[in-house]
Coordinates of C-alpha atoms in Angstrom, one line a residue:
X1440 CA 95.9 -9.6 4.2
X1441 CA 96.2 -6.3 2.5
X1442 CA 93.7 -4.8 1.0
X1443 CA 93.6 -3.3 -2.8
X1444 CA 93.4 0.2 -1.0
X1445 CA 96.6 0.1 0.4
X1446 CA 98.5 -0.9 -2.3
X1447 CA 101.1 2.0 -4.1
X1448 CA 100.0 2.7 -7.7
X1449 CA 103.5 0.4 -9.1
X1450 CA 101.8 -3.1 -7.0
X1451 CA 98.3 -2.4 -8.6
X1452 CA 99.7 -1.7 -12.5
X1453 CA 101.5 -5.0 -12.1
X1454 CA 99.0 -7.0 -11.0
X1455 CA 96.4 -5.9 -13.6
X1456 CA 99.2 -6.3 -16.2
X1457 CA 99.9 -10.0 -15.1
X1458 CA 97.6 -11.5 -18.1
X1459 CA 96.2 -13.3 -15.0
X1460 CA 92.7 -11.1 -15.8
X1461 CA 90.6 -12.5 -17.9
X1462 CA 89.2 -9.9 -20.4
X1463 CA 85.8 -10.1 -18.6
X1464 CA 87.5 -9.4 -15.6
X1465 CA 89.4 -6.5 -17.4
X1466 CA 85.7 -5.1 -18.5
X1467 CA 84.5 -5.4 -14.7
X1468 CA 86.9 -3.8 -13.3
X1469 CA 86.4 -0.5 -16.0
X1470 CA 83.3 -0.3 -15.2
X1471 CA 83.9 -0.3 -11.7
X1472 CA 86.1 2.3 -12.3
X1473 CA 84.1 4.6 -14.4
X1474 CA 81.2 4.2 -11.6
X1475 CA 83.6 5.2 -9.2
X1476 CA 84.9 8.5 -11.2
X1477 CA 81.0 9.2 -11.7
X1478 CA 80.3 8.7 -8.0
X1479 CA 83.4 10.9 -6.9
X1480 CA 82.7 13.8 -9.2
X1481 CA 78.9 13.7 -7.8
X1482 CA 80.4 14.3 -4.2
X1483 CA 81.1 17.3 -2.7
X1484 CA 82.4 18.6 0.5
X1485 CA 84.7 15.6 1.5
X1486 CA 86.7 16.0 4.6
X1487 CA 90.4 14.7 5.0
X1488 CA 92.2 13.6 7.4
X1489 CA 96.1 14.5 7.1
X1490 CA 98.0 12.3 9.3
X1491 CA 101.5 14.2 9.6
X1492 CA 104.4 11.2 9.2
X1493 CA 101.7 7.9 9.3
X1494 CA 103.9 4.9 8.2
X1495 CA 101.6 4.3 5.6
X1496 CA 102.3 7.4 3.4
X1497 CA 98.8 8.3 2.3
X1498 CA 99.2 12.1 2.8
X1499 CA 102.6 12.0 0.7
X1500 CA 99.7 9.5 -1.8
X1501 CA 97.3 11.8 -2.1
X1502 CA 99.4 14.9 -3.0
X1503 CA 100.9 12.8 -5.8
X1504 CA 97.8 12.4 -6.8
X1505 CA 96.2 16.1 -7.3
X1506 CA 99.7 16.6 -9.0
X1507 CA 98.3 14.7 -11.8
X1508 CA 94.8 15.0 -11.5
X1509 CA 94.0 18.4 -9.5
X1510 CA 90.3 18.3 -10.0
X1511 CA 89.7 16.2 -7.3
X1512 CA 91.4 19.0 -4.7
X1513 CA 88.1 21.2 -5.6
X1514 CA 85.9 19.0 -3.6
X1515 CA 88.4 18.8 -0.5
X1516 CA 86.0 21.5 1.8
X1517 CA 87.7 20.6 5.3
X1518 CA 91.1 19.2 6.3
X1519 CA 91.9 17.9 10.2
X1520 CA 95.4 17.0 10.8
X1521 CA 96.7 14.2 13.4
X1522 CA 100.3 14.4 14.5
X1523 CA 102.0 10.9 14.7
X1524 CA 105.3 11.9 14.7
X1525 CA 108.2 9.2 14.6
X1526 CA 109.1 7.8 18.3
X1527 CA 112.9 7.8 18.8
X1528 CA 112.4 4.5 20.7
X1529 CA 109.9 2.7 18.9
X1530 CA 111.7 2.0 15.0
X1531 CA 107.7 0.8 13.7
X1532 CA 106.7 4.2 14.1
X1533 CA 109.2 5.7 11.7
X1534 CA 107.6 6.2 8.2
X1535 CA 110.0 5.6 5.6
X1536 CA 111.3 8.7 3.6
X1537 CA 109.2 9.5 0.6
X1538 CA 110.7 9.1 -3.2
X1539 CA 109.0 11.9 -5.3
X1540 CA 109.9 11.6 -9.4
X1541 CA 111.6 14.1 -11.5
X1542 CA 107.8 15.1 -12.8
X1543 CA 106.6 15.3 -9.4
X1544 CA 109.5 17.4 -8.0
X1545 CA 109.3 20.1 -11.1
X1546 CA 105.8 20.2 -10.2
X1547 CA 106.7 21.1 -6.5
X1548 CA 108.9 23.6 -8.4
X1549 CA 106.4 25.4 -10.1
X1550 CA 104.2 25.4 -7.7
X1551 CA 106.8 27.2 -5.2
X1552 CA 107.3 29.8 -8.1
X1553 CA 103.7 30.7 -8.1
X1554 CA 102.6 31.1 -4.7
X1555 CA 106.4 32.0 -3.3
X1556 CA 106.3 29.5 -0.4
X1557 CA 109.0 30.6 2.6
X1558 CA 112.6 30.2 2.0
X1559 CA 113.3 26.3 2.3
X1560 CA 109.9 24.9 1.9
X1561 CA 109.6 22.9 -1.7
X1562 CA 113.2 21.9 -0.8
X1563 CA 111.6 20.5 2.3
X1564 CA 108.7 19.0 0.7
X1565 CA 111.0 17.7 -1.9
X1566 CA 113.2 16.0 0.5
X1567 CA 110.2 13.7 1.5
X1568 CA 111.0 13.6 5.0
X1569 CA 108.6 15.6 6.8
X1570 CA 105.3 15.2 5.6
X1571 CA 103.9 18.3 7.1
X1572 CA 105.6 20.6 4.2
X1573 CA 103.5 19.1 2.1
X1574 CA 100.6 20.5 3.5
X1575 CA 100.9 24.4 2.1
X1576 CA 101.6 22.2 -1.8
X1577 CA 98.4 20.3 -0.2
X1578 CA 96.2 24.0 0.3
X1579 CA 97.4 25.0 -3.2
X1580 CA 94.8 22.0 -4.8
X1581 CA 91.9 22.8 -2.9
X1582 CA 90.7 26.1 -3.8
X1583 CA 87.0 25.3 -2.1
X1584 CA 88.3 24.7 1.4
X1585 CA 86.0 26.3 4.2
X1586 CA 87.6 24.6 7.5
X1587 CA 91.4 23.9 8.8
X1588 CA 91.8 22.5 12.0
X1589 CA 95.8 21.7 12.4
X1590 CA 95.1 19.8 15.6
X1591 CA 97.9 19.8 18.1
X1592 CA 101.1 20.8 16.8
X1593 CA 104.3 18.8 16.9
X1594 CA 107.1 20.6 15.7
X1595 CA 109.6 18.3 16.4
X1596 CA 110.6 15.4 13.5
X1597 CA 111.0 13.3 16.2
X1598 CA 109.5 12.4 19.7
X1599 CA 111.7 11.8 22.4
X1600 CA 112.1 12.0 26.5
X1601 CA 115.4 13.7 26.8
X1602 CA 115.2 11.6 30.3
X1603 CA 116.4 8.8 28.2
X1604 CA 118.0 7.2 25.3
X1605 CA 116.1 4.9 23.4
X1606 CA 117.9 2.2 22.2
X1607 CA 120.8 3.5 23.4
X1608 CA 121.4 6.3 21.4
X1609 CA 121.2 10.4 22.2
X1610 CA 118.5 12.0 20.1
X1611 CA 121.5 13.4 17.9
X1612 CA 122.5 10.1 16.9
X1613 CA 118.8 9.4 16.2
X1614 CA 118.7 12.8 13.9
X1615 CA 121.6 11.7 12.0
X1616 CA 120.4 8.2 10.9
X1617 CA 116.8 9.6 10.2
X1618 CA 118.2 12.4 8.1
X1619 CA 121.6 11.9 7.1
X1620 CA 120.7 10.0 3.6
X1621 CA 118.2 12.7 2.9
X1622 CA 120.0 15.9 3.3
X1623 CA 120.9 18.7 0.9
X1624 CA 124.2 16.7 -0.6
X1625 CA 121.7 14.5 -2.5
X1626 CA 119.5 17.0 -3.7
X1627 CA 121.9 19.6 -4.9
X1628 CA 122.3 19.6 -8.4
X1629 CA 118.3 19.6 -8.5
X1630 CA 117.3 22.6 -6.0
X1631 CA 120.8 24.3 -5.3
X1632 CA 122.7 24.3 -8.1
X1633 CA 124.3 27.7 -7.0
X1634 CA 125.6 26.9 -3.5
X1635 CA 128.4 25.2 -2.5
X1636 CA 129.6 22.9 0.8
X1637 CA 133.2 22.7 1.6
X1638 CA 132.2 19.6 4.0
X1639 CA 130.1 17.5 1.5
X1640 CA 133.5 15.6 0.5
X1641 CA 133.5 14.6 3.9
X1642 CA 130.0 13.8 4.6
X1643 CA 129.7 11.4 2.0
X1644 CA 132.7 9.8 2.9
X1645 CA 131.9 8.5 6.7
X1646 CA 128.4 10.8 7.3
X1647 CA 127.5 8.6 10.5
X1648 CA 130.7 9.6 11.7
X1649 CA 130.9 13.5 10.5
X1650 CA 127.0 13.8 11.6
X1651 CA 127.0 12.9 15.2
X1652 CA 127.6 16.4 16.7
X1653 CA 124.7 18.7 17.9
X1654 CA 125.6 21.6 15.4
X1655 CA 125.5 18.8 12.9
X1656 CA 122.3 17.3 13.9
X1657 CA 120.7 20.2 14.0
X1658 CA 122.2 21.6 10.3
X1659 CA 120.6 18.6 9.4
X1660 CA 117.1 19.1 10.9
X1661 CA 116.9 22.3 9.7
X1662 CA 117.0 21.0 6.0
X1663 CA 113.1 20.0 6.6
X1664 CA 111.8 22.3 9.5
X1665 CA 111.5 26.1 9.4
X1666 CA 112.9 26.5 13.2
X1667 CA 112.0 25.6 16.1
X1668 CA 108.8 25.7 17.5
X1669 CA 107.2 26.1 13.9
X1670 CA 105.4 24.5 11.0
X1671 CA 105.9 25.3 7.2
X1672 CA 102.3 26.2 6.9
X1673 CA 103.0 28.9 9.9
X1674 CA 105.3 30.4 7.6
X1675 CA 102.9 30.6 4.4
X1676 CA 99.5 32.0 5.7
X1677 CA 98.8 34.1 3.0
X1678 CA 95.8 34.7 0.9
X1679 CA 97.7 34.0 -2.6
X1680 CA 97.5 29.6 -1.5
X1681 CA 93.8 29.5 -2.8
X1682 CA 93.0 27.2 0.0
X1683 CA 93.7 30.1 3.0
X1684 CA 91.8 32.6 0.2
X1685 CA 89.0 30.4 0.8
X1686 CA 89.3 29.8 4.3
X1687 CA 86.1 30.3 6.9
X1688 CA 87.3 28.3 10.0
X1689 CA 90.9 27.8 11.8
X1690 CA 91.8 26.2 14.5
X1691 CA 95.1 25.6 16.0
X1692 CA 96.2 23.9 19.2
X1693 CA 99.4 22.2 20.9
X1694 CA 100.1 19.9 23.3
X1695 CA 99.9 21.7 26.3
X1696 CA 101.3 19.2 29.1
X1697 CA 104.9 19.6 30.5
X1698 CA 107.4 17.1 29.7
X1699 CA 105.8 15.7 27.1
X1700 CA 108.1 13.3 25.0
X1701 CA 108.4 15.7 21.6
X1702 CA 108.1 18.9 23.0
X1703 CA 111.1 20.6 22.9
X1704 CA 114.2 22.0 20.5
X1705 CA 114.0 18.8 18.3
X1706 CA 117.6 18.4 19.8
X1707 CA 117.5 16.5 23.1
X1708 CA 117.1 19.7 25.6
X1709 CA 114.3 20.3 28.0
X1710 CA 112.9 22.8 26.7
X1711 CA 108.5 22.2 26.3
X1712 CA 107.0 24.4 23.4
X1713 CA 103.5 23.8 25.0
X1714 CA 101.9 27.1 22.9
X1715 CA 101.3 28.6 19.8
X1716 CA 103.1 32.0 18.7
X1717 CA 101.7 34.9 18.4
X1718 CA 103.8 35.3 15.5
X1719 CA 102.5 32.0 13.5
X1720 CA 98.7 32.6 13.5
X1721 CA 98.6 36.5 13.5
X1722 CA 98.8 36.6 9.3
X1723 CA 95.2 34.4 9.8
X1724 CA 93.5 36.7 11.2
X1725 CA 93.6 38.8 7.8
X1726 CA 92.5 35.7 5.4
X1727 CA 89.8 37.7 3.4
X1728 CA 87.2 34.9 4.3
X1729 CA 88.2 34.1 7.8
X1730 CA 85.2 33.9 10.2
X1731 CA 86.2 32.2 12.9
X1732 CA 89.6 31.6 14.9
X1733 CA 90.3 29.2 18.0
X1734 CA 93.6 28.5 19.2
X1735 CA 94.9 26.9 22.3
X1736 CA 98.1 27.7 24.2
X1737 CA 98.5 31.2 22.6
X1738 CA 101.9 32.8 24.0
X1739 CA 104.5 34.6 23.3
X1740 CA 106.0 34.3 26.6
X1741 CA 108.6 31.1 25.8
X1742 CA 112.6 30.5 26.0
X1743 CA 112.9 31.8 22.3
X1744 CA 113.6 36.0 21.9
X1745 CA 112.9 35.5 17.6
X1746 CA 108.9 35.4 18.2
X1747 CA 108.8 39.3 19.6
X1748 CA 111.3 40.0 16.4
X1749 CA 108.6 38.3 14.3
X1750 CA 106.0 39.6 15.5
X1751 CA 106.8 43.4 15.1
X1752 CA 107.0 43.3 11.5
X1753 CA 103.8 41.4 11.0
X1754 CA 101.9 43.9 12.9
X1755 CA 103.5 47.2 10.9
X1756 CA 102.7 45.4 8.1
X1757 CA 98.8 44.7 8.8
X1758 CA 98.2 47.5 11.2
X1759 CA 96.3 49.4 8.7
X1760 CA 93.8 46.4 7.9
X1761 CA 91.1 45.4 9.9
X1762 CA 90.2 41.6 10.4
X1763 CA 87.2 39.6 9.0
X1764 CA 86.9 37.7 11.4
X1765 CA 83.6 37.2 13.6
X1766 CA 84.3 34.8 15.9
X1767 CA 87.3 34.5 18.0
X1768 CA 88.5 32.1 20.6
X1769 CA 91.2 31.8 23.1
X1770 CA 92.0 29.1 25.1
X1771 CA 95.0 29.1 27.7
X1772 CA 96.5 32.4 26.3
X1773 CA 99.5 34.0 28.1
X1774 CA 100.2 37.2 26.7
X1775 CA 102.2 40.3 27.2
X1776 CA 99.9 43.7 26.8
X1777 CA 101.3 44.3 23.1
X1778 CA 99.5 41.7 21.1
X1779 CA 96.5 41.6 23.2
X1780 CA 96.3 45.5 22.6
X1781 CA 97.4 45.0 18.9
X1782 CA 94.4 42.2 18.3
X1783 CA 91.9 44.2 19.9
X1784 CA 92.5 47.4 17.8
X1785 CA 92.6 45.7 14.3
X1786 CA 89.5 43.8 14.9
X1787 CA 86.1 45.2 13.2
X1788 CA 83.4 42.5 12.4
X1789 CA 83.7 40.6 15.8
X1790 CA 80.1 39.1 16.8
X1791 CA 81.8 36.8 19.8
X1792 CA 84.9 36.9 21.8
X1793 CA 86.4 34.5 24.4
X1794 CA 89.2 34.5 26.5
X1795 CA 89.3 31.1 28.5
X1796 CA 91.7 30.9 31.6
X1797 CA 93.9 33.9 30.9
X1798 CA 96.9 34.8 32.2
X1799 CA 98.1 38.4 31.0
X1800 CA 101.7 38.2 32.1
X1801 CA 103.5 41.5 32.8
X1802 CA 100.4 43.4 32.3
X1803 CA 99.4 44.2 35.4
X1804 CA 100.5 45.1 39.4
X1805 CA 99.2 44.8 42.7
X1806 CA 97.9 48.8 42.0
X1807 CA 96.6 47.9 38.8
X1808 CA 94.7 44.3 38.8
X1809 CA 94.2 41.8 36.5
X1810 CA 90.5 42.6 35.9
X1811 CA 90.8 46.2 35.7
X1812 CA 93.2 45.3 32.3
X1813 CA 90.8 43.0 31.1
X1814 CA 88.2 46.1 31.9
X1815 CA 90.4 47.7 29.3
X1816 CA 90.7 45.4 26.3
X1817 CA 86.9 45.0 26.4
X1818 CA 86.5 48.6 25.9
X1819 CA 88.9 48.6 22.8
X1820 CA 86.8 45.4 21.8
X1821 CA 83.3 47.1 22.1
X1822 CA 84.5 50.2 20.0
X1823 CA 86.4 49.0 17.4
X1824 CA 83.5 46.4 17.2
X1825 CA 80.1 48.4 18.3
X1826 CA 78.1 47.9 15.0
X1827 CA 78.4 43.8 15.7
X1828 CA 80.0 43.1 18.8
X1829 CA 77.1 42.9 21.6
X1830 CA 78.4 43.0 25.4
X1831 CA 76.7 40.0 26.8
X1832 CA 79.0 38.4 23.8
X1833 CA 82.3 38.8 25.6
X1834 CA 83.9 36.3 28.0
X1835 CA 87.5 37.5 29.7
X1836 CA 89.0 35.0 31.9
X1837 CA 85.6 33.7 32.6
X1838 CA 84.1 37.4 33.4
X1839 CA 81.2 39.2 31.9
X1840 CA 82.0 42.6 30.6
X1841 CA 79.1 43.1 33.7
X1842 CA 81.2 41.2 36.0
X1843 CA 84.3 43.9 35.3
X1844 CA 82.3 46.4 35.7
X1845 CA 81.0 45.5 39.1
X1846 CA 84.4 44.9 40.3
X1847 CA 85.3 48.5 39.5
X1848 CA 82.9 50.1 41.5

């Protein structure tokens, strides 16, 4: 039986406006109510659980809620995200697409307006299809937030082994129904009134037919993701989304395993995105609270050339600033020497650093070893960070600053 919890806000005003309560049932239920509103506003530090895509909608719920009643965002002090991602083969596992209402969606509007998410992102959110977009609108309600743990990231909108063909259609095919009645054609006149489409004409007339393509598929996934291999909220770390201003503890991981079903291009190749970009978390390393950082799969070594032509720009632009942060943890990294080199010099209030299993591709040759550049970042480490960063506090690849300099001699 379902329970009163799980009941949308339409089912509940019917039932109490049935005339089936009695009036002392009406006067129960206030004060209920009124106990309960006491009893939340009393509580502090409550920690959510955003489940990205969970049938039952409740991330999509609660954002509609703070819309309309944002106080209740201030007491929000953590957020841990699960991925459950739709399964191409498994039809129970694909939540249905969210129906925001005109209020709802000028609110999304205004909020975009003030905090100038990245190009495409309230049109995203808006298009109630991937509820991960939500999550930057989500940061904008909670001003106290201390901790952010994304979990693993799934980039992909849906999960899929490109091995097979679930019920025997090609992941395109599967793109096309997911997507194809929420696409741009039946948003237009409400978030691109300037832009025109010389195909809609031909869309709306057969779209299962027009859509089944790759180029297609993928114009259409791109409506709700910001490219592959990222998340929206990758593209709007910034410190003006009060709950990043706030922010004390991040951490970011991905599934690491090859051949995963979901890891890829979101379009049926082989391709595993089993890392994080340098390019996506480097902007969180200058959140003006930020303590401490972990991240697992840290690369920039991966099948797309974009992430180097991100990541230039980001560091010109923050080279002159020095991170807050105090502690910092690798996990799995595989890095070229440039952003290894670049973190170590902008780094200033570091009390711990760890490098687990690291793998420092290109960085070194059989006359110039692996430990004897890890010799080297720790020296950039220890004097950009001698006032707070003590050398029994550093772990390279499972070496002691000690241990590297043993090895040298």
């Amino acid at each position: 039986m379902t329970g009163i919890t799980d009941l949308p806000t339409e089912i509940l005003l019917q039932i109490f406006g049935s005339g089936l309560l009695t009036l002392e049932d009406s006067a129960h239920l206030k004060r209920v109510c009124w106990r309960l509103r006491n009893v939340t506003q009393q509580c502090k530090g409550f920690t959510y659980n955003f489940v990205v895509d969970e049938p039952k909608q409740k991330s999509w719920m609660l954002v509609r809620y703070l819309i309309l009643n944002p106080s209740l965002g201030e007491q929000i002090s953590s957020i841990k995200m699960t991925w459950r991602r739709r399964d191409g083969s498994d039809r129970a596992t694909w939540t249905r697409p969210w129906h925001w209402t005109k209020t709802e969606k000028a609110a999304i509007w205004e909020l975009n307006k003030i905090y100038s998410f990245s190009q495409g992102m309230a049109y995203a959110a808006a298009m109630g299809v991937n509820s991960e977009a939500i999550l930057p609108i989500l940061l904008c309600y909670t001003p106290n937030l201390i901790s952010l743990d994304l979990g693993d990231t799934v980039p992909d909108l849906l999960l899929k082994d490109y091995m097979e063909r679930p019920n025997g259609k090609n992941m395109n095919e599967l793109l096309v129904e997911l997507l194809h009645h929420r696409t741009n054609y039946h948003l237009y006149d409400e978030f691109i009134p300037n832009e025109n489409d010389s195909d809609l004409e031909e869309m709306e007339s057969d779209p299962t037919e027009y859509l089944s393509g790759n180029a297609t598929a993928q114009r259409l996934m791109f409506n709700h993701i910001p490219g592959s291999g990222y998340i929206w909220l990758h593209m709007n770390i910034n410190d003006r989304i009060p709950g990043l201003a706030s922010l004390k503890y991040f951490e970011n991981g991905i599934r690491r395993n090859e051949g995963i079903p979901g890891i890829g291009d979101g379009l049926g190749g082989p391709v595993d995105f089993h890392h994080v970009r340098v390019s996506s978390i480097w902007p969180t390393f200058f959140l003006p609270r930020i303590e401490s950082i972990k991240v697992a799969g840290l690369s920039n070594i991966d099948t797309q050339a974009d992430d180097w032509g991100r990541f230039t720009p980001l560091y010109t632009y923050y080279e002159k600033r020095k991170s807050p942060v105090k502690r910092l943890y690798l996990m799995e990294a595989s890095l070229w020497p440039a952003p290894v080199i670049s973190l170590a010099k902008l780094t200033k209030n570091l009390e711990y650093f760890e490098w687990e299993e690291t793998t420092l591709n290109g960085f070194y040759t059989s006359e110039n070893p692996e430990w004897e550049q890890l010799r080297e970042i720790a020296s950039i480490l220890i004097s950009n960070n001698e006032a707070t960063l003590d050398r029994n506090n550093v772990r390279l690849a499972g070496y002691t600053i000690e241990d590297l300099e043993v090895s040298a001699s």
